[in-house]
Amino acid sequence: MNRPAPAVIRLVDLALAAAFLCAMLVERAGAAAELGGRLVPAVALSVAVAGALAARRTAPLASYLVGSAAMAAEALLGLGSAVSPYANLIGLYSLGLHASRDRARLGPFVALVTMAAYFTGPGGGGTYPAIPVGVLFVWLLGWAIGYGTARRLEERDTARLLLRREAVTEERTRMARELHDLVGHTVNVMLVQAGAARRLLDRDPQRTREVLAELEHTGREALDELDRVLGLLRRGPDVAGGPPDEPALQPGLADLPRLTDRIGQAGIRVSVSIDPGASGLPRSLDVSAYRIVQEALTNTVKHARARSAEVTVRRLGDILDIEVSDDGRGAAAGYSPGRGLLGIAERVSMLGGRVEHERGEQGGFRLHAALPIP
């Protein structure tokens, strides 16, 4: 919801102060004969009571103190006004609403002293016919409404700030995973391709040219995807506070053949089996499944020294089952997961699934993830 401009708020407060001042001046004019020589101080005190409302938002405590002191002086000098208490009530409410927490808490004490002076003075109680205890109750109730409203607004703003910070943190984490998956996967594939080209350079120039062309193609694809990710970083969260989304540019399970072809260019044969029932998944799940397979194959290229790998994606009821295994050297006993496996675990956890990874029964390495389908 849009808030009024500061200039508009200022005009509203000035208009409120002017309205009270006009009402009090009309009252003073009607009692001019009775006031006689005391008319000038009575008008001056009315200006102080009403004028204090002009600063009820910008300086709520000072405004209320000035207004309260002027109203108490009116009563003690026998110059009480029937309009002044209403202006004072608005000032007390504004103190509770607009002052800081510590300053707002001074309101009840100032109100108690002001009411005591007002009803004690010769010009107070007679011009405002009400029971002092009842009046004090109404004043404290007005302050409590303002104070309670201010605290709820503070809590709401704090909750919004925390949500926004959480959204920013989640977005940074998501972008970090995207960059890790992209850069880690592509650089490893390119390193393997470059190594293959170096080994083939002298004995098979034609194959070397093919590998170098594949290396160039891989690099261009990586630059395109890196540009997309950096574009998302520049845009930041959308107007609703959530992460930006470009579904047309996000890869999914349908892009696994292109991924495995790239892995194949690095010298690892990859077979892919995707259950037809795994189509039509929610976009976030589809992208996460792709990234899990991508990171698992990146680990295969980087660590396993494997000749082949196998990817199986199945839909088992309301579970998307993903398994990636290779015939490489496997992980050492008691190994600790690196950034890649930790990133996979984060993705799976966000989706409410589970993941496990271990040495294969026949050697190599096996990763298995089960993701619930909404």
CSV table of C-alpha atoms in Angstrom, one decimal:
chain,number,residue,atom,x,y,z
A,1,MET,CA,0.0,0.0,0.0
A,2,ASN,CA,1.4,3.4,-1.0
A,3,ARG,CA,1.9,5.9,1.8
A,4,PRO,CA,1.0,9.6,1.5
A,5,ALA,CA,3.9,11.8,0.5
A,6,PRO,CA,5.6,13.7,3.4
A,7,ALA,CA,4.4,17.0,2.0
A,8,VAL,CA,0.8,15.8,2.1
A,9,ILE,CA,1.2,14.6,5.7
A,10,ARG,CA,2.7,17.9,6.7
A,11,LEU,CA,-0.2,19.8,5.1
A,12,VAL,CA,-2.7,17.5,7.0
A,13,ASP,CA,-1.0,18.2,10.3
A,14,LEU,CA,-1.0,22.0,9.6
A,15,ALA,CA,-4.6,21.9,8.6
A,16,LEU,CA,-5.5,20.0,11.9
A,17,ALA,CA,-3.6,22.6,14.0
A,18,ALA,CA,-5.3,25.4,12.1
A,19,ALA,CA,-8.7,23.9,12.6
A,20,PHE,CA,-8.2,23.6,16.4
A,21,LEU,CA,-6.8,27.1,16.5
A,22,CYS,CA,-9.8,28.6,14.7
A,23,ALA,CA,-12.2,26.8,17.1
A,24,MET,CA,-10.3,28.1,20.1
A,25,LEU,CA,-10.1,31.6,18.7
A,26,VAL,CA,-13.9,31.6,18.2
A,27,GLU,CA,-14.3,30.4,21.7
A,28,ARG,CA,-12.0,33.2,23.0
A,29,ALA,CA,-13.8,35.8,21.0
A,30,GLY,CA,-17.1,34.8,22.5
A,31,ALA,CA,-15.6,35.2,26.0
A,32,ALA,CA,-13.7,38.3,25.3
A,33,ALA,CA,-15.7,40.5,27.6
A,34,GLU,CA,-15.3,38.0,30.4
A,35,LEU,CA,-11.6,37.6,29.9
A,36,GLY,CA,-10.9,41.4,29.6
A,37,GLY,CA,-7.2,42.0,30.0
A,38,ARG,CA,-6.5,38.3,30.1
A,39,LEU,CA,-7.5,37.8,26.4
A,40,VAL,CA,-4.0,38.2,25.1
A,41,PRO,CA,-2.4,35.5,27.3
A,42,ALA,CA,-5.5,33.3,26.7
A,43,VAL,CA,-5.0,33.6,22.9
A,44,ALA,CA,-1.2,32.9,23.3
A,45,LEU,CA,-1.9,29.8,25.2
A,46,SER,CA,-4.5,28.6,22.6
A,47,VAL,CA,-1.9,29.2,19.9
A,48,ALA,CA,0.6,27.0,21.8
A,49,VAL,CA,-2.0,24.2,22.4
A,50,ALA,CA,-3.2,24.1,18.8
A,51,GLY,CA,0.1,24.9,17.2
A,52,ALA,CA,1.8,22.0,18.9
A,53,LEU,CA,-0.3,19.6,16.8
A,54,ALA,CA,1.6,20.8,13.7
A,55,ALA,CA,4.7,18.9,14.9
A,56,ARG,CA,2.9,15.8,16.3
A,57,ARG,CA,4.6,13.4,13.8
A,58,THR,CA,8.0,15.0,13.5
A,59,ALA,CA,8.6,15.8,17.2
A,60,PRO,CA,5.8,13.9,19.0
A,61,LEU,CA,7.3,14.2,22.5
A,62,ALA,CA,8.2,17.9,22.3
A,63,SER,CA,4.9,18.6,20.7
A,64,TYR,CA,2.9,16.9,23.5
A,65,LEU,CA,5.0,18.5,26.2
A,66,VAL,CA,4.4,22.0,24.8
A,67,GLY,CA,0.7,21.4,24.3
A,68,SER,CA,0.3,19.8,27.8
A,69,ALA,CA,2.2,22.7,29.5
A,70,ALA,CA,0.0,25.2,27.7
A,71,MET,CA,-3.2,23.5,28.7
A,72,ALA,CA,-2.1,23.1,32.3
A,73,ALA,CA,-1.2,26.8,32.4
A,74,GLU,CA,-4.7,27.7,31.0
A,75,ALA,CA,-6.3,25.8,33.8
A,76,LEU,CA,-4.1,27.2,36.6
A,77,LEU,CA,-4.5,30.8,35.4
A,78,GLY,CA,-8.3,30.4,35.1
A,79,LEU,CA,-8.2,30.5,31.2
A,80,GLY,CA,-9.4,27.0,30.5
A,81,SER,CA,-10.8,26.2,27.1
A,82,ALA,CA,-13.3,23.5,26.3
A,83,VAL,CA,-11.4,22.7,23.1
A,84,SER,CA,-7.9,22.3,24.6
A,85,PRO,CA,-8.4,18.8,26.1
A,86,TYR,CA,-9.4,17.4,22.7
A,87,ALA,CA,-6.2,18.8,21.1
A,88,ASN,CA,-4.3,17.3,24.0
A,89,LEU,CA,-5.9,13.9,23.5
A,90,ILE,CA,-4.8,13.9,19.9
A,91,GLY,CA,-1.3,14.9,21.0
A,92,LEU,CA,-1.1,12.0,23.4
A,93,TYR,CA,-2.4,9.5,20.8
A,94,SER,CA,0.3,10.9,18.4
A,95,LEU,CA,3.0,10.5,21.0
A,96,GLY,CA,2.1,6.8,21.4
A,97,LEU,CA,1.9,6.3,17.6
A,98,HIS,CA,4.9,8.3,16.2
A,99,ALA,CA,7.5,8.5,19.0
A,100,SER,CA,10.2,5.9,19.7
A,101,ARG,CA,9.4,3.2,22.1
A,102,ASP,CA,11.2,4.8,25.1
A,103,ARG,CA,9.8,8.3,24.5
A,104,ALA,CA,6.3,7.0,23.9
A,105,ARG,CA,6.3,5.4,27.3
A,106,LEU,CA,6.6,8.8,28.9
A,107,GLY,CA,3.1,9.7,27.7
A,108,PRO,CA,1.0,8.2,30.6
A,109,PHE,CA,3.2,10.1,33.2
A,110,VAL,CA,2.9,13.4,31.4
A,111,ALA,CA,-0.8,12.9,30.9
A,112,LEU,CA,-1.2,12.1,34.7
A,113,VAL,CA,0.6,15.3,35.7
A,114,THR,CA,-1.3,17.4,33.1
A,115,MET,CA,-4.7,16.1,34.1
A,116,ALA,CA,-3.9,16.8,37.8
A,117,ALA,CA,-3.0,20.4,37.0
A,118,TYR,CA,-6.0,20.8,34.7
A,119,PHE,CA,-8.6,19.6,37.2
A,120,THR,CA,-6.9,21.4,40.1
A,121,GLY,CA,-6.8,24.8,38.5
A,122,PRO,CA,-9.7,27.2,38.7
A,123,GLY,CA,-10.2,27.3,34.9
A,124,GLY,CA,-10.0,23.6,34.2
A,125,GLY,CA,-12.7,21.4,35.7
A,126,GLY,CA,-15.5,23.9,35.4
A,127,THR,CA,-15.0,24.3,31.6
A,128,TYR,CA,-14.7,20.6,30.9
A,129,PRO,CA,-17.5,18.9,32.9
A,130,ALA,CA,-16.3,15.3,33.3
A,131,ILE,CA,-15.1,13.1,36.0
A,132,PRO,CA,-11.3,13.3,36.3
A,133,VAL,CA,-10.8,9.6,36.6
A,134,GLY,CA,-13.0,8.9,33.6
A,135,VAL,CA,-11.1,11.6,31.6
A,136,LEU,CA,-7.7,10.1,32.5
A,137,PHE,CA,-9.0,6.7,31.5
A,138,VAL,CA,-10.0,8.0,28.1
A,139,TRP,CA,-6.6,9.7,27.7
A,140,LEU,CA,-4.7,6.6,28.6
A,141,LEU,CA,-6.8,4.5,26.3
A,142,GLY,CA,-6.0,6.9,23.4
A,143,TRP,CA,-2.3,6.6,24.2
A,144,ALA,CA,-2.6,2.8,24.4
A,145,ILE,CA,-4.3,2.6,21.0
A,146,GLY,CA,-1.5,4.7,19.4
A,147,TYR,CA,1.3,2.8,21.2
A,148,GLY,CA,-0.2,-0.6,20.3
A,149,THR,CA,-0.6,0.4,16.7
A,150,ALA,CA,3.0,1.6,16.5
A,151,ARG,CA,4.3,-1.6,17.9
A,152,ARG,CA,2.3,-3.7,15.4
A,153,LEU,CA,3.6,-1.6,12.6
A,154,GLU,CA,7.1,-2.1,13.9
A,155,GLU,CA,6.7,-5.9,14.0
A,156,ARG,CA,5.2,-5.9,10.5
A,157,ASP,CA,8.1,-3.9,9.2
A,158,THR,CA,10.6,-6.1,11.0
A,159,ALA,CA,9.0,-9.2,9.6
A,160,ARG,CA,9.1,-7.7,6.1
A,161,LEU,CA,12.8,-6.8,6.5
A,162,LEU,CA,13.6,-10.4,7.7
A,163,LEU,CA,11.6,-11.9,4.8
A,164,ARG,CA,13.4,-9.7,2.3
A,165,ARG,CA,16.8,-10.6,3.8
A,166,GLU,CA,15.9,-14.2,3.7
A,167,ALA,CA,14.8,-13.9,0.1
A,168,VAL,CA,18.1,-12.2,-0.8
A,169,THR,CA,20.1,-14.8,1.0
A,170,GLU,CA,18.2,-17.6,-0.7
A,171,GLU,CA,18.7,-15.9,-4.1
A,172,ARG,CA,22.4,-15.6,-3.5
A,173,THR,CA,22.6,-19.2,-2.5
A,174,ARG,CA,20.7,-20.2,-5.6
A,175,MET,CA,22.9,-18.1,-7.9
A,176,ALA,CA,26.0,-19.6,-6.2
A,177,ARG,CA,24.7,-23.1,-7.0
A,178,GLU,CA,23.9,-22.1,-10.5
A,179,LEU,CA,27.4,-20.6,-11.1
A,180,HIS,CA,29.1,-23.6,-9.4
A,181,ASP,CA,27.2,-26.1,-11.5
A,182,LEU,CA,27.8,-24.2,-14.7
A,183,VAL,CA,31.5,-23.3,-14.2
A,184,GLY,CA,32.5,-26.5,-12.5
A,185,HIS,CA,30.8,-28.7,-15.1
A,186,THR,CA,32.0,-26.8,-18.1
A,187,VAL,CA,35.6,-26.2,-17.0
A,188,ASN,CA,36.1,-29.8,-16.2
A,189,VAL,CA,34.7,-31.0,-19.5
A,190,MET,CA,36.9,-28.4,-21.3
A,191,LEU,CA,40.0,-29.5,-19.4
A,192,VAL,CA,39.4,-33.1,-20.4
A,193,GLN,CA,38.8,-32.1,-24.0
A,194,ALA,CA,42.0,-30.0,-24.0
A,195,GLY,CA,43.9,-32.9,-22.6
A,196,ALA,CA,42.6,-35.2,-25.3
A,197,ALA,CA,43.5,-32.7,-28.0
A,198,ARG,CA,47.1,-32.5,-26.6
A,199,ARG,CA,47.5,-36.3,-26.7
A,200,LEU,CA,46.1,-36.6,-30.2
A,201,LEU,CA,47.9,-33.6,-31.7
A,202,ASP,CA,50.9,-35.5,-33.2
A,203,ARG,CA,49.3,-38.8,-34.1
A,204,ASP,CA,45.8,-37.8,-35.3
A,205,PRO,CA,45.6,-34.2,-36.5
A,206,GLN,CA,42.1,-34.6,-37.9
A,207,ARG,CA,40.7,-36.0,-34.7
A,208,THR,CA,42.5,-33.2,-32.8
A,209,ARG,CA,40.7,-30.6,-35.0
A,210,GLU,CA,37.4,-32.3,-34.1
A,211,VAL,CA,38.1,-32.2,-30.4
A,212,LEU,CA,39.2,-28.6,-30.6
A,213,ALA,CA,35.9,-27.7,-32.4
A,214,GLU,CA,34.0,-29.5,-29.7
A,215,LEU,CA,36.0,-27.6,-27.1
A,216,GLU,CA,35.1,-24.3,-28.8
A,217,HIS,CA,31.4,-25.3,-29.0
A,218,THR,CA,31.4,-26.2,-25.3
A,219,GLY,CA,33.0,-22.9,-24.4
A,220,ARG,CA,30.4,-20.9,-26.4
A,221,GLU,CA,27.6,-22.8,-24.7
A,222,ALA,CA,29.1,-22.0,-21.4
A,223,LEU,CA,29.4,-18.3,-22.2
A,224,ASP,CA,25.8,-18.1,-23.2
A,225,GLU,CA,24.6,-19.8,-20.0
A,226,LEU,CA,27.0,-17.7,-17.9
A,227,ASP,CA,25.5,-14.6,-19.5
A,228,ARG,CA,22.1,-15.8,-18.6
A,229,VAL,CA,23.0,-16.3,-15.0
A,230,LEU,CA,24.8,-13.0,-14.7
A,231,GLY,CA,21.7,-11.4,-16.2
A,232,LEU,CA,19.6,-12.8,-13.4
A,233,LEU,CA,22.1,-11.5,-10.9
A,234,ARG,CA,21.9,-8.0,-12.4
A,235,ARG,CA,18.1,-8.1,-12.3
A,236,GLY,CA,17.9,-9.3,-8.7
A,237,PRO,CA,14.6,-10.4,-7.1
A,238,ASP,CA,11.4,-9.4,-8.8
A,239,VAL,CA,8.9,-6.8,-7.6
A,240,ALA,CA,7.2,-9.4,-5.4
A,241,GLY,CA,10.4,-10.1,-3.5
A,242,GLY,CA,10.9,-13.6,-5.0
A,243,PRO,CA,13.7,-14.8,-7.3
A,244,PRO,CA,13.7,-13.9,-11.0
A,245,ASP,CA,12.6,-16.7,-13.2
A,246,GLU,CA,13.3,-17.4,-16.9
A,247,PRO,CA,11.8,-20.8,-17.4
A,248,ALA,CA,12.5,-20.8,-21.2
A,249,LEU,CA,16.3,-20.6,-20.4
A,250,GLN,CA,16.4,-23.0,-17.5
A,251,PRO,CA,17.5,-26.5,-18.5
A,252,GLY,CA,15.4,-29.5,-17.6
A,253,LEU,CA,15.4,-33.3,-18.0
A,254,ALA,CA,14.6,-32.9,-21.7
A,255,ASP,CA,18.1,-31.4,-22.0
A,256,LEU,CA,19.9,-34.4,-20.6
A,257,PRO,CA,20.8,-35.8,-24.0
A,258,ARG,CA,22.7,-32.6,-24.9
A,259,LEU,CA,24.4,-32.8,-21.5
A,260,THR,CA,25.5,-36.4,-22.0
A,261,ASP,CA,26.7,-35.6,-25.5
A,262,ARG,CA,29.0,-33.0,-24.0
A,263,ILE,CA,30.2,-35.5,-21.4
A,264,GLY,CA,30.8,-38.0,-24.2
A,265,GLN,CA,33.1,-35.5,-25.9
A,266,ALA,CA,35.2,-35.7,-22.8
A,267,GLY,CA,35.7,-39.4,-23.4
A,268,ILE,CA,33.1,-40.9,-21.1
A,269,ARG,CA,30.2,-43.0,-22.5
A,270,VAL,CA,27.0,-42.0,-20.8
A,271,SER,CA,23.8,-43.9,-21.2
A,272,VAL,CA,20.5,-42.2,-20.2
A,273,SER,CA,17.2,-43.8,-19.3
A,274,ILE,CA,14.3,-41.4,-18.7
A,275,ASP,CA,10.9,-42.8,-17.7
A,276,PRO,CA,8.2,-41.3,-19.9
A,277,GLY,CA,6.2,-40.8,-16.7
A,278,ALA,CA,8.9,-38.3,-15.6
A,279,SER,CA,7.6,-35.7,-18.1
A,280,GLY,CA,5.4,-32.8,-17.2
A,281,LEU,CA,7.1,-32.1,-13.8
A,282,PRO,CA,6.8,-28.8,-12.0
A,283,ARG,CA,9.5,-26.5,-13.4
A,284,SER,CA,11.5,-26.2,-10.2
A,285,LEU,CA,11.6,-29.9,-9.8
A,286,ASP,CA,12.6,-30.4,-13.5
A,287,VAL,CA,15.4,-27.9,-13.2
A,288,SER,CA,16.7,-29.4,-9.9
A,289,ALA,CA,16.7,-32.9,-11.4
A,290,TYR,CA,18.8,-31.7,-14.3
A,291,ARG,CA,21.2,-29.9,-12.0
A,292,ILE,CA,21.6,-33.0,-9.8
A,293,VAL,CA,22.5,-35.2,-12.8
A,294,GLN,CA,24.8,-32.5,-14.1
A,295,GLU,CA,26.7,-32.2,-10.9
A,296,ALA,CA,26.9,-36.0,-10.5
A,297,LEU,CA,28.4,-36.3,-14.0
A,298,THR,CA,30.8,-33.4,-13.3
A,299,ASN,CA,32.1,-35.3,-10.4
A,300,THR,CA,32.5,-38.4,-12.6
A,301,VAL,CA,34.6,-36.4,-15.1
A,302,LYS,CA,36.6,-34.6,-12.4
A,303,HIS,CA,37.3,-37.4,-9.9
A,304,ALA,CA,36.3,-40.9,-11.2
A,305,ARG,CA,38.6,-41.6,-14.2
A,306,ALA,CA,35.6,-43.5,-15.5
A,307,ARG,CA,35.1,-45.0,-18.9
A,308,SER,CA,31.3,-45.0,-18.7
A,309,ALA,CA,28.4,-43.8,-16.6
A,310,GLU,CA,24.7,-44.5,-16.4
A,311,VAL,CA,21.8,-42.2,-15.6
A,312,THR,CA,18.4,-43.5,-14.7
A,313,VAL,CA,15.4,-41.2,-14.0
A,314,ARG,CA,12.1,-42.9,-13.0
A,315,ARG,CA,8.8,-41.9,-11.6
A,316,LEU,CA,7.8,-44.1,-8.8
A,317,GLY,CA,4.3,-42.9,-7.7
A,318,ASP,CA,4.8,-39.5,-6.3
A,319,ILE,CA,8.6,-39.8,-6.1
A,320,LEU,CA,11.1,-38.8,-8.8
A,321,ASP,CA,13.9,-41.4,-8.5
A,322,ILE,CA,17.3,-40.3,-9.9
A,323,GLU,CA,20.4,-42.6,-10.0
A,324,VAL,CA,23.8,-41.8,-11.5
A,325,SER,CA,26.6,-44.4,-11.3
A,326,ASP,CA,29.9,-44.9,-13.0
A,327,ASP,CA,32.7,-47.5,-13.3
A,328,GLY,CA,35.5,-45.3,-12.1
A,329,ARG,CA,37.8,-45.8,-9.2
A,330,GLY,CA,35.2,-44.8,-6.6
A,331,ALA,CA,35.7,-42.7,-3.5
A,332,ALA,CA,38.2,-43.5,-0.8
A,333,ALA,CA,36.9,-45.0,2.4
A,334,GLY,CA,35.7,-42.3,4.9
A,335,TYR,CA,35.5,-39.7,2.2
A,336,SER,CA,34.0,-36.3,3.0
A,337,PRO,CA,31.5,-34.7,0.5
A,338,GLY,CA,32.9,-31.8,-1.5
A,339,ARG,CA,31.0,-28.7,-2.6
A,340,GLY,CA,29.4,-30.6,-5.5
A,341,LEU,CA,27.8,-33.2,-3.3
A,342,LEU,CA,26.9,-30.6,-0.6
A,343,GLY,CA,25.2,-28.6,-3.3
A,344,ILE,CA,23.2,-31.6,-4.4
A,345,ALA,CA,22.2,-32.2,-0.8
A,346,GLU,CA,21.0,-28.6,-0.5
A,347,ARG,CA,18.9,-28.9,-3.6
A,348,VAL,CA,17.3,-32.2,-2.4
A,349,SER,CA,16.7,-30.8,1.1
A,350,MET,CA,14.9,-27.7,-0.3
A,351,LEU,CA,12.6,-30.0,-2.2
A,352,GLY,CA,11.9,-32.2,0.8
A,353,GLY,CA,13.7,-35.3,-0.6
A,354,ARG,CA,16.6,-37.5,0.4
A,355,VAL,CA,20.0,-38.3,-1.2
A,356,GLU,CA,22.6,-40.9,-0.6
A,357,HIS,CA,26.0,-41.6,-2.3
A,358,GLU,CA,28.4,-44.4,-1.9
A,359,ARG,CA,30.9,-46.7,-3.6
A,360,GLY,CA,29.2,-49.0,-6.0
A,361,GLU,CA,29.0,-52.7,-5.3
A,362,GLN,CA,31.1,-53.4,-8.4
A,363,GLY,CA,33.4,-50.4,-7.9
A,364,GLY,CA,32.8,-46.9,-9.1
A,365,PHE,CA,30.5,-44.4,-7.5
A,366,ARG,CA,26.8,-44.3,-7.1
A,367,LEU,CA,24.5,-41.3,-6.3
A,368,HIS,CA,20.8,-41.8,-5.6
A,369,ALA,CA,18.2,-39.1,-5.0
A,370,ALA,CA,14.5,-39.3,-4.3
A,371,LEU,CA,12.5,-36.2,-4.8
A,372,PRO,CA,8.8,-35.9,-3.9
A,373,ILE,CA,6.5,-34.7,-6.7
A,374,PRO,CA,4.0,-32.1,-5.6
